[in-house]
Every structure is written in structure tokens, then in C-alpha cells.
Coordinates of N, CA and C in Angstrom, one line a residue:
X208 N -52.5 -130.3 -4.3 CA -53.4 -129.1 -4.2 C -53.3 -128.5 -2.8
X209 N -53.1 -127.3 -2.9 CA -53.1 -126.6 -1.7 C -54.5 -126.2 -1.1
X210 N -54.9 -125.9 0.1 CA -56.4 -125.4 0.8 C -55.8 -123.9 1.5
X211 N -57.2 -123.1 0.9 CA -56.9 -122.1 1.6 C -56.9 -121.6 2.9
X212 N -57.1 -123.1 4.2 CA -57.3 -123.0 5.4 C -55.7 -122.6 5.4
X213 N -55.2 -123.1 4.9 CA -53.3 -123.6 5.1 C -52.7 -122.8 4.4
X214 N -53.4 -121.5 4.1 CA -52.7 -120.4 3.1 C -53.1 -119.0 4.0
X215 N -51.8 -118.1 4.1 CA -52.3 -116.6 5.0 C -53.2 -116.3 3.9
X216 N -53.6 -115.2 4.8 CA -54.5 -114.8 4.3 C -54.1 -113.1 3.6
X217 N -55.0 -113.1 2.2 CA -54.3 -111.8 1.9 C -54.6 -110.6 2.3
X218 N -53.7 -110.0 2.5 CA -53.8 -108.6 3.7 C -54.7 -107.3 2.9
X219 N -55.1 -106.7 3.5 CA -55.4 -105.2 2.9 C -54.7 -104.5 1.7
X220 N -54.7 -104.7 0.9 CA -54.0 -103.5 0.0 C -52.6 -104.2 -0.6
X221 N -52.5 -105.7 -0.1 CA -51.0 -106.1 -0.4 C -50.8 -106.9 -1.6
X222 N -49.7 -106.7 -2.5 CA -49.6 -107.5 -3.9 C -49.8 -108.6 -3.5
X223 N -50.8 -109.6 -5.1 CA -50.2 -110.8 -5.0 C -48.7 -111.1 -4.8
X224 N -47.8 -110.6 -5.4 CA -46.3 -111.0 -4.8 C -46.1 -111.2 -3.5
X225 N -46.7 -109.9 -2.9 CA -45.9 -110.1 -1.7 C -46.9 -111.2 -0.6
X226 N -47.9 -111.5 -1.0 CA -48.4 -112.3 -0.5 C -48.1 -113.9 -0.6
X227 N -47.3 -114.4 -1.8 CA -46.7 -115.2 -2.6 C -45.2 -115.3 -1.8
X228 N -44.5 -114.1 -1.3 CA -43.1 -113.9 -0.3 C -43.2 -114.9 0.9
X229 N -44.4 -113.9 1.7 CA -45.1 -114.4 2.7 C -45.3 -115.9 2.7
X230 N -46.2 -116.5 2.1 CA -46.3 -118.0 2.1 C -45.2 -118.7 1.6
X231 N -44.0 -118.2 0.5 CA -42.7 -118.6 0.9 C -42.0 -118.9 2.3
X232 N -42.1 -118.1 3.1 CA -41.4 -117.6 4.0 C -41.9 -118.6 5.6
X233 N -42.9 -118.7 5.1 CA -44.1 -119.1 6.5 C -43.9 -120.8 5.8
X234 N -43.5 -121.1 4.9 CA -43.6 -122.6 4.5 C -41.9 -123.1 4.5
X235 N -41.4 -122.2 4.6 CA -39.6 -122.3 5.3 C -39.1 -122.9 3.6
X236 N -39.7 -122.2 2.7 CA -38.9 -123.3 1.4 C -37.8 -122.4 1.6
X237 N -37.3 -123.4 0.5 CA -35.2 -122.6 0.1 C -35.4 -122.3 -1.6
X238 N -36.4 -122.5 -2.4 CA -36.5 -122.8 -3.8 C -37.8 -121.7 -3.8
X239 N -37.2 -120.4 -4.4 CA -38.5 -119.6 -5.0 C -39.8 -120.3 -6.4
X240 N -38.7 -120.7 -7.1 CA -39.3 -121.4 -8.5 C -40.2 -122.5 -8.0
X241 N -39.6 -123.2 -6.9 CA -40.9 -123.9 -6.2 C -42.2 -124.2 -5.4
X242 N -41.6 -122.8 -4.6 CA -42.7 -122.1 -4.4 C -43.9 -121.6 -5.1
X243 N -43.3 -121.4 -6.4 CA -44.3 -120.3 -7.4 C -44.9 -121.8 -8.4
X244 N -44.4 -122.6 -8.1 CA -45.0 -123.7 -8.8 C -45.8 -124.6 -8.2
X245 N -46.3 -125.3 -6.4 CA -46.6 -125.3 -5.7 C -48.1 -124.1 -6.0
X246 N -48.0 -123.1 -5.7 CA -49.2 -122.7 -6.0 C -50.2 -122.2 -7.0
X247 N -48.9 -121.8 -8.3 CA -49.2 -121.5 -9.4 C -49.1 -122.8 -10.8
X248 N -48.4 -123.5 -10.2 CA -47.9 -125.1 -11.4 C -47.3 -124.3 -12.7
X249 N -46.5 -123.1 -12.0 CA -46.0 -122.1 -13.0 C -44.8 -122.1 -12.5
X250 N -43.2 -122.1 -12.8 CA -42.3 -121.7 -12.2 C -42.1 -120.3 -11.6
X251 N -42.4 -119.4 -12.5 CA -42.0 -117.5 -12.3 C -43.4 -117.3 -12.2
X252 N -44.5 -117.0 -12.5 CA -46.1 -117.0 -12.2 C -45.7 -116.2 -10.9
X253 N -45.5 -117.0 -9.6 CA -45.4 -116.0 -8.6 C -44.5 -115.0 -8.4
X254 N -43.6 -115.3 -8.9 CA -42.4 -113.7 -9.1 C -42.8 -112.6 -10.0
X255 N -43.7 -112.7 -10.7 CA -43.7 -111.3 -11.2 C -44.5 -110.2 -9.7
X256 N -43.9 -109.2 -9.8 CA -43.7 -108.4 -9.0 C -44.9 -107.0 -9.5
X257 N -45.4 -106.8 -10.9 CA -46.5 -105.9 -11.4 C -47.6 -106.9 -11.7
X258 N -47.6 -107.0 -12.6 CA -48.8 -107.6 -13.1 C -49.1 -109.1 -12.6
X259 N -50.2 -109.8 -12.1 CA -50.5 -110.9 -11.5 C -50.9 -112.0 -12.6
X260 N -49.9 -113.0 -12.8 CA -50.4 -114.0 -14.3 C -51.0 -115.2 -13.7
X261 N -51.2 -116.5 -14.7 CA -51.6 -117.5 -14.1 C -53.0 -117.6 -12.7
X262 N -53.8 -116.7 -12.9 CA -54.5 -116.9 -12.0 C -55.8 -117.8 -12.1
X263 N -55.9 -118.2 -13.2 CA -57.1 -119.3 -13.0 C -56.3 -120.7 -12.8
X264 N -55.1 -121.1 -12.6 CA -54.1 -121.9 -12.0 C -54.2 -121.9 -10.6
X265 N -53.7 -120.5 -10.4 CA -54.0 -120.2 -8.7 C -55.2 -120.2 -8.3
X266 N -56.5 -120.5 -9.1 CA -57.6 -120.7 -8.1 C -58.0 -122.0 -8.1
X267 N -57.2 -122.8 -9.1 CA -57.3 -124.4 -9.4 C -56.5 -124.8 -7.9
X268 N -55.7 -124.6 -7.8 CA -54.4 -125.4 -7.4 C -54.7 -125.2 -6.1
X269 N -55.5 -123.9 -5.4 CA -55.4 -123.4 -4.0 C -56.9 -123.8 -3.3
X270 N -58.1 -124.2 -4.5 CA -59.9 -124.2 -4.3 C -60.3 -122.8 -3.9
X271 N -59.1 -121.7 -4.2 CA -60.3 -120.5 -4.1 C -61.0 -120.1 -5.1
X272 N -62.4 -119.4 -4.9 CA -63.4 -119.2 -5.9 C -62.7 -118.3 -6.7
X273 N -63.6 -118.3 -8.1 CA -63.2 -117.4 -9.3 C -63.4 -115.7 -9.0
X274 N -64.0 -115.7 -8.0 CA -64.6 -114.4 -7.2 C -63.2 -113.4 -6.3
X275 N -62.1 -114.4 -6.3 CA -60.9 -114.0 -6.0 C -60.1 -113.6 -6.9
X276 N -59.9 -114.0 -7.9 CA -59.6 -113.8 -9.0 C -59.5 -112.2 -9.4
X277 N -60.9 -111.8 -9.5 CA -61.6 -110.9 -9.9 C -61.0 -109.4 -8.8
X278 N -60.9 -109.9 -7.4 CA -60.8 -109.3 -6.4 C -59.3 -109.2 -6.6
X279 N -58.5 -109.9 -6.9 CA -57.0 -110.3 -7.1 C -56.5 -109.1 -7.9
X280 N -57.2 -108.6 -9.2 CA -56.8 -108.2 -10.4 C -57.3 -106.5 -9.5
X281 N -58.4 -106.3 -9.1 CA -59.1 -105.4 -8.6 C -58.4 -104.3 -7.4
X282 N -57.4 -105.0 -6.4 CA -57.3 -105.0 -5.0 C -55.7 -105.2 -4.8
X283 N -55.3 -105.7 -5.6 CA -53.9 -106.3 -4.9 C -52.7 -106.5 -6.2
X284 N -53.1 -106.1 -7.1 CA -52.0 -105.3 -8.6 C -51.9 -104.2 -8.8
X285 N -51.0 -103.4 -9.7 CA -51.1 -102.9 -10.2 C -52.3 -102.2 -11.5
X286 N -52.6 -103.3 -11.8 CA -53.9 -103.0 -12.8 C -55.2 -101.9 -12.8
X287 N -55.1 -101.5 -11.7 CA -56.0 -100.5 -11.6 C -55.5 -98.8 -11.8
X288 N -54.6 -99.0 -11.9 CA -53.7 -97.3 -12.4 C -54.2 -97.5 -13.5
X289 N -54.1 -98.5 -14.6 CA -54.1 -98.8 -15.6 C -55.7 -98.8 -16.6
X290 N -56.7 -99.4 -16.0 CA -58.0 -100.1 -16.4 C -58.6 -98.8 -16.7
X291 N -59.0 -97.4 -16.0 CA -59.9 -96.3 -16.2 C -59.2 -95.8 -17.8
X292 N -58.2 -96.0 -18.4 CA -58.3 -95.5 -19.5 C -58.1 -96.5 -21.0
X293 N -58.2 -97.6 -20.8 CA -58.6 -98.9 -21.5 C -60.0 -98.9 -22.6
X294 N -59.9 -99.6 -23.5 CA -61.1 -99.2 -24.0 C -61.8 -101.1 -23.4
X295 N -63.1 -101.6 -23.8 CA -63.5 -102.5 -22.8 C -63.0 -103.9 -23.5
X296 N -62.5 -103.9 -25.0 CA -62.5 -105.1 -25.5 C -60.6 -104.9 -25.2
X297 N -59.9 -104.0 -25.0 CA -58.2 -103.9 -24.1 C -58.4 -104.6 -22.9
X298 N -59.3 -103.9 -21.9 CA -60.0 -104.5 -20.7 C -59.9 -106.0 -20.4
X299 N -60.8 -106.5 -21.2 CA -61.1 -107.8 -21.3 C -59.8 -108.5 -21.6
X300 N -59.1 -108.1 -23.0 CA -57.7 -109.0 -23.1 C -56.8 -108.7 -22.3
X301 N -56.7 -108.2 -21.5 CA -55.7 -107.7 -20.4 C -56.1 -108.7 -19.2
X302 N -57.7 -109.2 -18.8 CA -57.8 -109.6 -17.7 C -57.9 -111.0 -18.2
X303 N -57.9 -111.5 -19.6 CA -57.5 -112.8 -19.8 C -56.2 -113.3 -19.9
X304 N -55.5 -112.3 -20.3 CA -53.8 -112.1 -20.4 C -53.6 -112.9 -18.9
X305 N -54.0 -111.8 -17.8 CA -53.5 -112.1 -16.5 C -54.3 -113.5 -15.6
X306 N -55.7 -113.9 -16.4 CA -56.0 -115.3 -16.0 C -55.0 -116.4 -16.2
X307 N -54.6 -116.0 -17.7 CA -53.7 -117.2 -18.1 C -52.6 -116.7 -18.2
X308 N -51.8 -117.3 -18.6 CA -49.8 -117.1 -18.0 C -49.0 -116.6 -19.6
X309 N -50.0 -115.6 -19.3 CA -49.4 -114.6 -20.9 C -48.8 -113.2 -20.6
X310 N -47.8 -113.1 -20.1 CA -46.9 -111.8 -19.6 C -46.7 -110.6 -20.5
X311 N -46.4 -111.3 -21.1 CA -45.8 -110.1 -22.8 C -47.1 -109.6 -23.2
X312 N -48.4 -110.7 -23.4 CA -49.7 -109.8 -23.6 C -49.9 -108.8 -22.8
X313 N -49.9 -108.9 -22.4 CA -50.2 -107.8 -21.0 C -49.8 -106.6 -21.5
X314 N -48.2 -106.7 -21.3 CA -47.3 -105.3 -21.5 C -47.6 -105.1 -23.0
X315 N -47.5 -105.8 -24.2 CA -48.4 -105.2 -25.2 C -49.4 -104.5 -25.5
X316 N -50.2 -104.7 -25.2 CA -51.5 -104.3 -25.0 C -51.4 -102.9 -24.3
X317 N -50.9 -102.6 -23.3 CA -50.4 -101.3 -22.5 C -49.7 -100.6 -23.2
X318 N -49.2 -100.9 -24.4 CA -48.1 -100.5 -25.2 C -46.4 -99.6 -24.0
X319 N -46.5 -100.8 -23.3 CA -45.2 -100.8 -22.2 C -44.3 -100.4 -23.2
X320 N -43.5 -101.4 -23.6 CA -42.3 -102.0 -24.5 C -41.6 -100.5 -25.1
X321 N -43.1 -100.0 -26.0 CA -42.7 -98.9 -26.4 C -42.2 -98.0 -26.0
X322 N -43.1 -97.5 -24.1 CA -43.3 -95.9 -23.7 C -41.5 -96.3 -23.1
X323 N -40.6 -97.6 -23.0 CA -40.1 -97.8 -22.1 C -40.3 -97.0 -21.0
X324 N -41.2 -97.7 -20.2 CA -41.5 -96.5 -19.2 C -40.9 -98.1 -17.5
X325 N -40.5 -98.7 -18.4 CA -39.6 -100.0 -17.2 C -40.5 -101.1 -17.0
X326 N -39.9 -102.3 -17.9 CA -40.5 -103.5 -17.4 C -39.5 -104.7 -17.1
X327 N -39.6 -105.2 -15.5 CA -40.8 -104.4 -14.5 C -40.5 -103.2 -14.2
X328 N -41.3 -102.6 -13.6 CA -41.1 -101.4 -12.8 C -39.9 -102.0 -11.6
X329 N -39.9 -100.8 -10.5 CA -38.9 -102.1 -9.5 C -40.3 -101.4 -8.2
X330 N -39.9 -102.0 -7.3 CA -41.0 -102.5 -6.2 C -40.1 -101.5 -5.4
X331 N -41.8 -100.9 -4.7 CA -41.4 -99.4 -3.9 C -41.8 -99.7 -2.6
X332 N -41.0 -98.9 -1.5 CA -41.6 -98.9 -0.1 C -41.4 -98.0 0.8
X333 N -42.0 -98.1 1.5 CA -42.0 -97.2 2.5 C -41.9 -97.3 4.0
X334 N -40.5 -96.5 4.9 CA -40.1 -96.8 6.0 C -41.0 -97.1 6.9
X335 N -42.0 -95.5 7.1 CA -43.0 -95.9 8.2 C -44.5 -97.3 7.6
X336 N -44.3 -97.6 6.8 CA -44.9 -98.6 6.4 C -44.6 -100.3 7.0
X337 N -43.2 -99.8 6.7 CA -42.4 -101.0 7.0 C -42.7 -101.2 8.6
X338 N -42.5 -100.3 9.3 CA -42.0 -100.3 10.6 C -44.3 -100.6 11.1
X339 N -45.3 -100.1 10.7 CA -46.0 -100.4 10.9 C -46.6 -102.0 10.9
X340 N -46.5 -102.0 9.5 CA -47.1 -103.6 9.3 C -46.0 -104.5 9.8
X341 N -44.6 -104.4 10.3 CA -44.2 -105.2 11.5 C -44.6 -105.4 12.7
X342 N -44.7 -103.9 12.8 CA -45.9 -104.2 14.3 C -47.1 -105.0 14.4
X343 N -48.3 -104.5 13.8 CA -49.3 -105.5 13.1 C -49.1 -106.8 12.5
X344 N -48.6 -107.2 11.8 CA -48.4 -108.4 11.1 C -47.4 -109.4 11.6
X345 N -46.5 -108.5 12.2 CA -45.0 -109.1 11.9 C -44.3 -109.7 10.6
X346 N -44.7 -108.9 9.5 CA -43.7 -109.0 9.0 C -44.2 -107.5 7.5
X347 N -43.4 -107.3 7.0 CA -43.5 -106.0 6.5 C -44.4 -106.6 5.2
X348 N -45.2 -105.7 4.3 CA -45.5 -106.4 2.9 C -45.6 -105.0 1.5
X349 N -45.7 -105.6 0.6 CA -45.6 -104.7 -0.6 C -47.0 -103.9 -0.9
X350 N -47.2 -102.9 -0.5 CA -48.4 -101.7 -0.9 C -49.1 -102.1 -2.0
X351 N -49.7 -102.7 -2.9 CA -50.5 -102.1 -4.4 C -50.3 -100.3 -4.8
X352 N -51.4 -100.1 -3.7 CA -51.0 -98.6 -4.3 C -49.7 -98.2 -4.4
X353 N -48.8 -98.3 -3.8 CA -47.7 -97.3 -4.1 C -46.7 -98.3 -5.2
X354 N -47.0 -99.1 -5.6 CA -46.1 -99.6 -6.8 C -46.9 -99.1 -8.1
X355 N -48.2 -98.4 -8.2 CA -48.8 -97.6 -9.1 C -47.5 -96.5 -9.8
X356 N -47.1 -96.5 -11.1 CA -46.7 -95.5 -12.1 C -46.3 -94.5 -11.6
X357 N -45.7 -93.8 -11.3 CA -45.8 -92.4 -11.1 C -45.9 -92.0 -10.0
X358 N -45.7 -93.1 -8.6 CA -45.9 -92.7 -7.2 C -45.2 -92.8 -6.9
X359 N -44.4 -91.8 -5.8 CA -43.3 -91.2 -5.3 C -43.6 -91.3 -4.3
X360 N -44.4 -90.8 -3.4 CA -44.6 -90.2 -1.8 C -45.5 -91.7 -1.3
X361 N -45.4 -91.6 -0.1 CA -46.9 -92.8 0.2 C -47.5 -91.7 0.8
X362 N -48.9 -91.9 0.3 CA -50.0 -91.0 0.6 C -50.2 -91.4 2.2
X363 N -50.1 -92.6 2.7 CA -50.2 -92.2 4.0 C -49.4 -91.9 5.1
X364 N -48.2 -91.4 4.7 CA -47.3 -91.3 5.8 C -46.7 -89.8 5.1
X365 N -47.3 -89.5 4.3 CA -46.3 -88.6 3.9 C -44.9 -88.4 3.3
X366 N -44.5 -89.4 3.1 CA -43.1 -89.5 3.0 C -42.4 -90.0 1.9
X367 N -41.0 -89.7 1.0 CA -40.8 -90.6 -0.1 C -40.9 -91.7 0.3
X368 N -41.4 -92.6 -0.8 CA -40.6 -94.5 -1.3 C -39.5 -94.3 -1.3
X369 N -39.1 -95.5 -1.1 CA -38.0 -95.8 -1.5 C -37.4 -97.0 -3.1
X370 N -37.5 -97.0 -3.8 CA -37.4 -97.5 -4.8 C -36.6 -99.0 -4.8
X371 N -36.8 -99.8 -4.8 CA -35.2 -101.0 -5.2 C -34.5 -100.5 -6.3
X372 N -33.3 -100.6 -6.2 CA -32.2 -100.5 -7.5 C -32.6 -101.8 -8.1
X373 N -32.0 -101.5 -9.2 CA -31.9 -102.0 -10.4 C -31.6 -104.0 -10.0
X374 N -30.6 -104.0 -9.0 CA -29.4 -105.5 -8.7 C -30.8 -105.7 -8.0
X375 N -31.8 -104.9 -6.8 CA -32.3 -105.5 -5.7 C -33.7 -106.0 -6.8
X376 N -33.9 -105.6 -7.6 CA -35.2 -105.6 -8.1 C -35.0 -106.9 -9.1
X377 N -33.7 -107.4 -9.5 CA -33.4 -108.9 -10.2 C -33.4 -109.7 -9.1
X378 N -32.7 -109.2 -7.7 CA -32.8 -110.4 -6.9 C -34.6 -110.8 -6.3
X379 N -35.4 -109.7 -6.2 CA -37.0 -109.7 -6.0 C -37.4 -110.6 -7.0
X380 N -36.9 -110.3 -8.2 CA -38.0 -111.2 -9.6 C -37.5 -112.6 -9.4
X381 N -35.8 -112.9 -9.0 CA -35.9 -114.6 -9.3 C -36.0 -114.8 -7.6
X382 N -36.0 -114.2 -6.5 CA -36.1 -114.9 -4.8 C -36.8 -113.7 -4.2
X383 N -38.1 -114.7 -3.9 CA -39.2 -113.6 -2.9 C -38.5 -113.0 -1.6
X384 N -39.1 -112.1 -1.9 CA -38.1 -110.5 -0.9 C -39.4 -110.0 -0.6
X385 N -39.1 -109.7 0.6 CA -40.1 -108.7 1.4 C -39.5 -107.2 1.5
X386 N -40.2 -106.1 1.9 CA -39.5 -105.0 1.9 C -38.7 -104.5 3.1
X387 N -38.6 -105.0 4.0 CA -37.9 -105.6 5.3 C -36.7 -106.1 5.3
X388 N -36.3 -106.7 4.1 CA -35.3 -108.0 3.6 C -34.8 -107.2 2.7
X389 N -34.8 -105.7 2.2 CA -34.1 -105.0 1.4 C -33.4 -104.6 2.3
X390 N -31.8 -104.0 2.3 CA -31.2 -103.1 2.6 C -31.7 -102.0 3.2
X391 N -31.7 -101.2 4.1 CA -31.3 -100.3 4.8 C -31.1 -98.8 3.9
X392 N -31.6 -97.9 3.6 CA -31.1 -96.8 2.8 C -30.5 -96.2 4.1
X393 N -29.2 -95.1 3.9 CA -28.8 -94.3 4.5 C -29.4 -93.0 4.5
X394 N -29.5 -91.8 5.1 CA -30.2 -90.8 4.8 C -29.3 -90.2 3.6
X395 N -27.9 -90.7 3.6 CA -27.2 -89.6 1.8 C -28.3 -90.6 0.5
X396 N -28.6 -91.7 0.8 CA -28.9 -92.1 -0.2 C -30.7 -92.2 -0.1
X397 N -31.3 -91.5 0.4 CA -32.6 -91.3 0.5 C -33.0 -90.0 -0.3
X398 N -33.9 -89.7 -1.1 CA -34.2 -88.4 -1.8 C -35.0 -87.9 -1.6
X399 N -34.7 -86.5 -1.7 CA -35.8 -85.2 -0.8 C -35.9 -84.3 -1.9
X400 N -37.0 -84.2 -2.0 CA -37.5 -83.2 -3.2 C -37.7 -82.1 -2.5
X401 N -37.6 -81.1 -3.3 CA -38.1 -79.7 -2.7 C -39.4 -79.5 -2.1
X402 N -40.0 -78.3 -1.8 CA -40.7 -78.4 -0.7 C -42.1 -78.5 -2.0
X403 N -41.9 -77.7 -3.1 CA -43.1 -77.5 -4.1 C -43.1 -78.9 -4.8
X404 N -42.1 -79.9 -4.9 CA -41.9 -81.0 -5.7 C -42.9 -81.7 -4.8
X405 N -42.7 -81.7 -3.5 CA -43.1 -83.1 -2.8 C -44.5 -82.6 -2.8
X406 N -45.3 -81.1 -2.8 CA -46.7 -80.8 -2.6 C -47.1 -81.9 -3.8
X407 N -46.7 -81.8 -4.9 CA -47.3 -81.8 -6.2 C -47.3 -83.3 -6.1
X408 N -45.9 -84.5 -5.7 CA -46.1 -85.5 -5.8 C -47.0 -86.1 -4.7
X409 N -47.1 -85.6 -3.8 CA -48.2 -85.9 -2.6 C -50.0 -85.9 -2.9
X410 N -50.0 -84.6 -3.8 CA -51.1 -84.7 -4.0 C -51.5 -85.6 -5.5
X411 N -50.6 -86.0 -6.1 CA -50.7 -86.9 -7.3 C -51.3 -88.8 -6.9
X412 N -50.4 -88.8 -5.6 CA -50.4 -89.9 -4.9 C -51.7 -89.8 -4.1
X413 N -52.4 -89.0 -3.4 CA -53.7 -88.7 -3.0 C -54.7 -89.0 -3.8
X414 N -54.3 -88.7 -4.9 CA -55.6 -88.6 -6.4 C -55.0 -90.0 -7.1
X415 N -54.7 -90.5 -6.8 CA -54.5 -91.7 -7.4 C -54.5 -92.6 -6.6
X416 N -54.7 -92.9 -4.9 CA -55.3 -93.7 -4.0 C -56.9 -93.7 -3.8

């Protein structure tokens, strides 16, 4: 059993994943799958990168209260783009889905599969983001809000994300990756929308923070 004296602590606004990178990183393992098992007694549990599974595991295995849990699903997933248009008994099976280590429920229930609208999504970031929480933290971490659907710009910097490809987003799902530990975009391969594109996605990204 792990104690949550001996565990960072989770940041403002930051995925379980990337908080799951973090305590990879800070425990010097070389084994993601053991990592994620170590505090989830799940192999992949902590690699998923959207949705947060296994968490009444993670509050066995760590002694944090069920009140985190709650805060977990609330604060630091993706699930909140999602929950305002749910009906309460979707609600409910969605937040049992993600207690216990049922992945496919999840994306079911959202009727994902269907919209192929990308599962997973790939994990988004942002330069001046990056360069801040290195300052503060020392070490970069993954936003909640801006891995939300449909966000393009980070509402606080103004600026595009930057997306993982497709290769970077398989190496994130099986070995915890920080957004620091991605590559480098060059400015030919960085994208700039027009001036009326980025109003619209800026203010989309506003209204949905």
C-alpha cells in the first residue's frame, strides 16, 4: 500500500495521468505497467490518458478518502465536457464505469465508438504552459481543460495546442510522457488559423473553461 504522505500531490487543473507520469518519474521506475499497478493493482488503469478508471482501487491501495474520488472525476478528467448533457441514471453509470476498471463502458455509454470522434483522443499542450509550470513546478503537466473535445486554443495564453500525433499518443498510452518529453514542434509544423478561425476557437475554449 502506498500513503499519501509519499505521493505528490495533485496539481490544479492536472489529469489523473499526468499526475500518475509525475509519480512515475519522481519514483525513478523504468516499467510504466508497474507503475500503474503499484498504485492502481491495474496494469494500464494509469495509462489511460481521458477517462480515469479503477478508482476505487486507487483509493484502496493509496488510503485516500472516497471524497477524492469524487474530486478526481470532477477536477482532473475529462468528464466534465461530457456530464451537463447526460441524463442522471448515464451519469451514474459512467461514474461507476470509472470507479471500477470498465473502459469500453464508459466510451459506450457516450456513444464514442460510434461518433468516431477518436478513442483516445491524443493529449494536447500548450508551449507557454509548458514553459510556465516548469518554472513553478519543475516539471511540465497535462491541463484537464484543454484535453476537453473540441479545444484548440488554451484559453489562457491565447495560443494553439499542440496536439500529439498519432506514434506520440501510442507511445503516451503504453510509457508515461509528460508534455515536456514530447518533441519540439517546429514553427512549419505548428498551425495558425486565421484571424476569424482562432476568434471563434478562443471563445469556444473560454465557454467551455
Amino acid at each position: 500500500m502506498l500513503f499519501p504522505e509519499n505521493l505528490p500531490p495533485l496539481l490544479d487543473g492536472e489529469t489523473l495521468y499526468s499526475w500518475c507520469a509525475r509519480f512515475h518519474a519522481l519514483s525513478s521506475s523504468g516499467n510504466s505497467r508497474l507503475t500503474s499497478r503499484r498504485i492502481f493493482g491495474h496494469p494500464t488503469a494509469g495509462l489511460r490518458t481521458d477517462f480515469p478508471v479503477a478508482l476505487d482501487r486507487l483509493a484502496e491501495r493509496t488510503g485516500l478518502g472516497s471524497q477524492h474520488i469524487d474530486e478526481i472525476i470532477a477536477c482532473h478528467s475529462v468528464f466534465p465536457a461530457f456530464a451537463p448533457f447526460l441524463t442522471d441514471a448515464r451519469h451514474a453509470a459512467i461514474v461507476a464505469a470509472m470507479r471500477a476498471a470498465e473502459p469500453a463502458r464508459i466510451k459506450s455509454a457516450l456513444g464514442l465508438p460510434a461518433s468516431r470522434l477518436g478513442s483516445p483522443a491524443p493529449l494536447k499542450g500548450c508551449p507557454d504552459c509548458i514553459r510556465e509550470d516548469r518554472a513553478r513546478y519543475g516539471t511540465a503537466i497535462w491541463h484537464a481543460e484543454l484535453q476537453f473535445p473540441g479545444i484548440l486554443i488554451c484559453s489562457r495564453h491565447r495560443m494553439p495546442a499542440f496536439p500529439l500525433s498519432a506514434s506520440e499518443q501510442r507511445c503516451a498510452s503504453r510509457d508515461f510522457m509528460l508534455p515536456h518529453q514530447v518533441r519540439e514542434r517546429t514553427q512549419e509544423e505548428t498551425w495558425s488559423p486565421s484571424e476569424a478561425a482562432f476568434e471563434t476557437l478562443a471563445g469556444l475554449a473560454n465557454w467551455s473553461r
